[in-house]
């Protein structure tokens, strides 16, 4: 269903309070399901609802911002219904297939928020939902508009200081990228500590960032945390860099697996035909150089066998079982990796 058709439904259908279904409650209010397309958000404090309504009214329709369909009564608004992002964290296939697109979605949404002179104040995976496979940012009740101070607060794991501004939003975005790539928040090892807030802020202040070595977009995360970026425009430019960023050109829909290569000095040539691919063992294989031709990549379906140690997909050049994108040559980590395509591949 398109956004336009959803809007028509929401404009013509009244909210039946007898049929609404409780979904969740938070610090600002309670959320009820109205139907498959809409939710009703009732605020404990009507003023918070007014602020969120104002912010969403200014932002209007954007693919990465939750849509507001208007107010039902003084202390409530009607919003587009989505699937909470974190509810999908246990659905590994969905998470891995979509996380790179979601990372870009969040960046585009946050850029648009800043362009409209709004500071969200609580950017994080817990304030994101999925609508039609796209990430949308939610929860604007504590935002700051036109220089007004935000009343929202970041979580203990994604804030470095007490200020809430563009820089703190960029910082929190870097933490969201980390969580989307690894499935866990920054400094998750501190979660059970009573002093986790104090310890996390000290680590951030001292520049002792979470380990991102080997993760995709490592330079983007570090740039967000270190203050390298002054705007989300700069962050998005870094995301789209050919090296160390997301690839946007050419599309290949398939599923790939990446494996550790134990051979210390594997050959650097790529077999050009399946008959040239020998069956791999634990210490004999063919490695890929720093870039690989797409046509050659499609020939590697017989290169490896599943007796090799599986590499953590979060630290791969392309995640396993991931709908990914390729140019004619795709940058790979300098470490020796080899690839095997699994069943169900559809090439260009």
PDB file of N, CA and C in Angstrom, residues 83-118:
ATOM      1  N   UNK A  83       7.089  -1.811  12.025  1.00  0.00           N
ATOM      2  CA  UNK A  83       7.628  -2.894  12.844  1.00  0.00           C
ATOM      3  C   UNK A  83       8.848  -2.363  13.585  1.00  0.00           C
ATOM      4  N   UNK A  84       8.867  -2.434  14.921  1.00  0.00           N
ATOM      5  CA  UNK A  84      10.050  -1.959  15.648  1.00  0.00           C
ATOM      6  C   UNK A  84      11.321  -2.637  15.145  1.00  0.00           C
ATOM      7  N   UNK A  85      12.316  -1.837  14.810  1.00  0.00           N
ATOM      8  CA  UNK A  85      13.549  -2.376  14.242  1.00  0.00           C
ATOM      9  C   UNK A  85      14.171  -3.444  15.129  1.00  0.00           C
ATOM     10  N   UNK A  86      14.255  -3.187  16.421  1.00  0.00           N
ATOM     11  CA  UNK A  86      14.933  -4.123  17.312  1.00  0.00           C
ATOM     12  C   UNK A  86      14.180  -5.435  17.463  1.00  0.00           C
ATOM     13  N   UNK A  87      12.900  -5.473  17.097  1.00  0.00           N
ATOM     14  CA  UNK A  87      12.162  -6.735  17.157  1.00  0.00           C
ATOM     15  C   UNK A  87      12.642  -7.713  16.092  1.00  0.00           C
ATOM     16  N   UNK A  88      13.405  -7.203  15.119  1.00  0.00           N
ATOM     17  CA  UNK A  88      13.935  -8.051  14.048  1.00  0.00           C
ATOM     18  C   UNK A  88      15.354  -8.521  14.328  1.00  0.00           C
ATOM     19  N   UNK A  89      15.901  -8.163  15.485  1.00  0.00           N
ATOM     20  CA  UNK A  89      17.308  -8.481  15.765  1.00  0.00           C
ATOM     21  C   UNK A  89      17.567  -9.979  15.823  1.00  0.00           C
ATOM     22  N   UNK A  90      16.539 -10.769  16.121  1.00  0.00           N
ATOM     23  CA  UNK A  90      16.703 -12.222  16.154  1.00  0.00           C
ATOM     24  C   UNK A  90      16.439 -12.868  14.802  1.00  0.00           C
ATOM     25  N   UNK A  91      15.945 -12.096  13.848  1.00  0.00           N
ATOM     26  CA  UNK A  91      15.703 -12.612  12.501  1.00  0.00           C
ATOM     27  C   UNK A  91      16.943 -12.334  11.661  1.00  0.00           C
ATOM     28  N   UNK A  92      17.929 -13.221  11.786  1.00  0.00           N
ATOM     29  CA  UNK A  92      19.259 -12.962  11.216  1.00  0.00           C
ATOM     30  C   UNK A  92      19.216 -12.695   9.718  1.00  0.00           C
ATOM     31  N   UNK A  93      18.423 -13.469   8.972  1.00  0.00           N
ATOM     32  CA  UNK A  93      18.390 -13.296   7.520  1.00  0.00           C
ATOM     33  C   UNK A  93      17.913 -11.901   7.136  1.00  0.00           C
ATOM     34  N   UNK A  94      16.825 -11.461   7.761  1.00  0.00           N
ATOM     35  CA  UNK A  94      16.274 -10.135   7.444  1.00  0.00           C
ATOM     36  C   UNK A  94      17.266  -9.050   7.831  1.00  0.00           C
ATOM     37  N   UNK A  95      17.853  -9.181   9.015  1.00  0.00           N
ATOM     38  CA  UNK A  95      18.794  -8.178   9.514  1.00  0.00           C
ATOM     39  C   UNK A  95      19.995  -8.063   8.589  1.00  0.00           C
ATOM     40  N   UNK A  96      20.598  -9.199   8.234  1.00  0.00           N
ATOM     41  CA  UNK A  96      21.810  -9.188   7.416  1.00  0.00           C
ATOM     42  C   UNK A  96      21.518  -8.700   6.005  1.00  0.00           C
ATOM     43  N   UNK A  97      20.375  -9.102   5.457  1.00  0.00           N
ATOM     44  CA  UNK A  97      20.040  -8.715   4.089  1.00  0.00           C
ATOM     45  C   UNK A  97      19.829  -7.212   3.940  1.00  0.00           C
ATOM     46  N   UNK A  98      19.356  -6.570   4.981  1.00  0.00           N
ATOM     47  CA  UNK A  98      18.897  -5.184   4.849  1.00  0.00           C
ATOM     48  C   UNK A  98      19.710  -4.144   5.593  1.00  0.00           C
ATOM     49  N   UNK A  99      20.659  -4.553   6.412  1.00  0.00           N
ATOM     50  CA  UNK A  99      21.265  -3.586   7.329  1.00  0.00           C
ATOM     51  C   UNK A  99      22.013  -2.459   6.626  1.00  0.00           C
ATOM     52  N   UNK A 100      22.642  -2.739   5.494  1.00  0.00           N
ATOM     53  CA  UNK A 100      23.365  -1.662   4.813  1.00  0.00           C
ATOM     54  C   UNK A 100      22.394  -0.631   4.239  1.00  0.00           C
ATOM     55  N   UNK A 101      21.259  -1.103   3.711  1.00  0.00           N
ATOM     56  CA  UNK A 101      20.234  -0.166   3.238  1.00  0.00           C
ATOM     57  C   UNK A 101      19.670   0.627   4.411  1.00  0.00           C
ATOM     58  N   UNK A 102      19.499  -0.033   5.553  1.00  0.00           N
ATOM     59  CA  UNK A 102      18.976   0.657   6.737  1.00  0.00           C
ATOM     60  C   UNK A 102      19.945   1.724   7.233  1.00  0.00           C
ATOM     61  N   UNK A 103      21.238   1.419   7.189  1.00  0.00           N
ATOM     62  CA  UNK A 103      22.247   2.399   7.609  1.00  0.00           C
ATOM     63  C   UNK A 103      22.119   3.675   6.779  1.00  0.00           C
ATOM     64  N   UNK A 104      21.937   3.514   5.492  1.00  0.00           N
ATOM     65  CA  UNK A 104      21.780   4.683   4.616  1.00  0.00           C
ATOM     66  C   UNK A 104      20.441   5.374   4.865  1.00  0.00           C
ATOM     67  N   UNK A 105      19.394   4.582   5.115  1.00  0.00           N
ATOM     68  CA  UNK A 105      18.085   5.169   5.424  1.00  0.00           C
ATOM     69  C   UNK A 105      18.161   6.103   6.631  1.00  0.00           C
ATOM     70  N   UNK A 106      18.798   5.630   7.695  1.00  0.00           N
ATOM     71  CA  UNK A 106      18.895   6.431   8.917  1.00  0.00           C
ATOM     72  C   UNK A 106      19.664   7.718   8.648  1.00  0.00           C
ATOM     73  N   UNK A 107      20.745   7.610   7.875  1.00  0.00           N
ATOM     74  CA  UNK A 107      21.538   8.797   7.551  1.00  0.00           C
ATOM     75  C   UNK A 107      20.710   9.816   6.778  1.00  0.00           C
ATOM     76  N   UNK A 108      19.948   9.343   5.793  1.00  0.00           N
ATOM     77  CA  UNK A 108      19.122  10.258   5.001  1.00  0.00           C
ATOM     78  C   UNK A 108      18.033  10.896   5.863  1.00  0.00           C
ATOM     79  N   UNK A 109      17.449  10.105   6.762  1.00  0.00           N
ATOM     80  CA  UNK A 109      16.420  10.650   7.637  1.00  0.00           C
ATOM     81  C   UNK A 109      16.967  11.694   8.589  1.00  0.00           C
ATOM     82  N   UNK A 110      18.131  11.410   9.184  1.00  0.00           N
ATOM     83  CA  UNK A 110      18.730  12.351  10.129  1.00  0.00           C
ATOM     84  C   UNK A 110      19.177  13.625   9.425  1.00  0.00           C
ATOM     85  N   UNK A 111      19.708  13.501   8.216  1.00  0.00           N
ATOM     86  CA  UNK A 111      20.065  14.684   7.435  1.00  0.00           C
ATOM     87  C   UNK A 111      18.837  15.566   7.213  1.00  0.00           C
ATOM     88  N   UNK A 112      17.739  14.954   6.833  1.00  0.00           N
ATOM     89  CA  UNK A 112      16.509  15.710   6.565  1.00  0.00           C
ATOM     90  C   UNK A 112      16.002  16.407   7.830  1.00  0.00           C
ATOM     91  N   UNK A 113      16.106  15.730   8.955  1.00  0.00           N
ATOM     92  CA  UNK A 113      15.714  16.330  10.238  1.00  0.00           C
ATOM     93  C   UNK A 113      16.544  17.581  10.515  1.00  0.00           C
ATOM     94  N   UNK A 114      17.863  17.462  10.346  1.00  0.00           N
ATOM     95  CA  UNK A 114      18.750  18.605  10.600  1.00  0.00           C
ATOM     96  C   UNK A 114      18.490  19.740   9.608  1.00  0.00           C
ATOM     97  N   UNK A 115      18.206  19.384   8.360  1.00  0.00           N
ATOM     98  CA  UNK A 115      17.932  20.411   7.350  1.00  0.00           C
ATOM     99  C   UNK A 115      16.678  21.221   7.684  1.00  0.00           C
ATOM    100  N   UNK A 116      15.795  20.634   8.474  1.00  0.00           N
ATOM    101  CA  UNK A 116      14.572  21.323   8.882  1.00  0.00           C
ATOM    102  C   UNK A 116      14.708  21.977  10.252  1.00  0.00           C
ATOM    103  N   UNK A 117      15.968  22.164  10.674  1.00  0.00           N
ATOM    104  CA  UNK A 117      16.267  22.869  11.923  1.00  0.00           C
ATOM    105  C   UNK A 117      15.627  22.188  13.135  1.00  0.00           C
ATOM    106  N   UNK A 118      15.712  20.862  13.143  1.00  0.00           N
ATOM    107  CA  UNK A 118      15.196  20.054  14.243  1.00  0.00           C
ATOM    108  C   UNK A 118      16.321  19.180  14.773  1.00  0.00           C
TER     109      UNK A 118
END
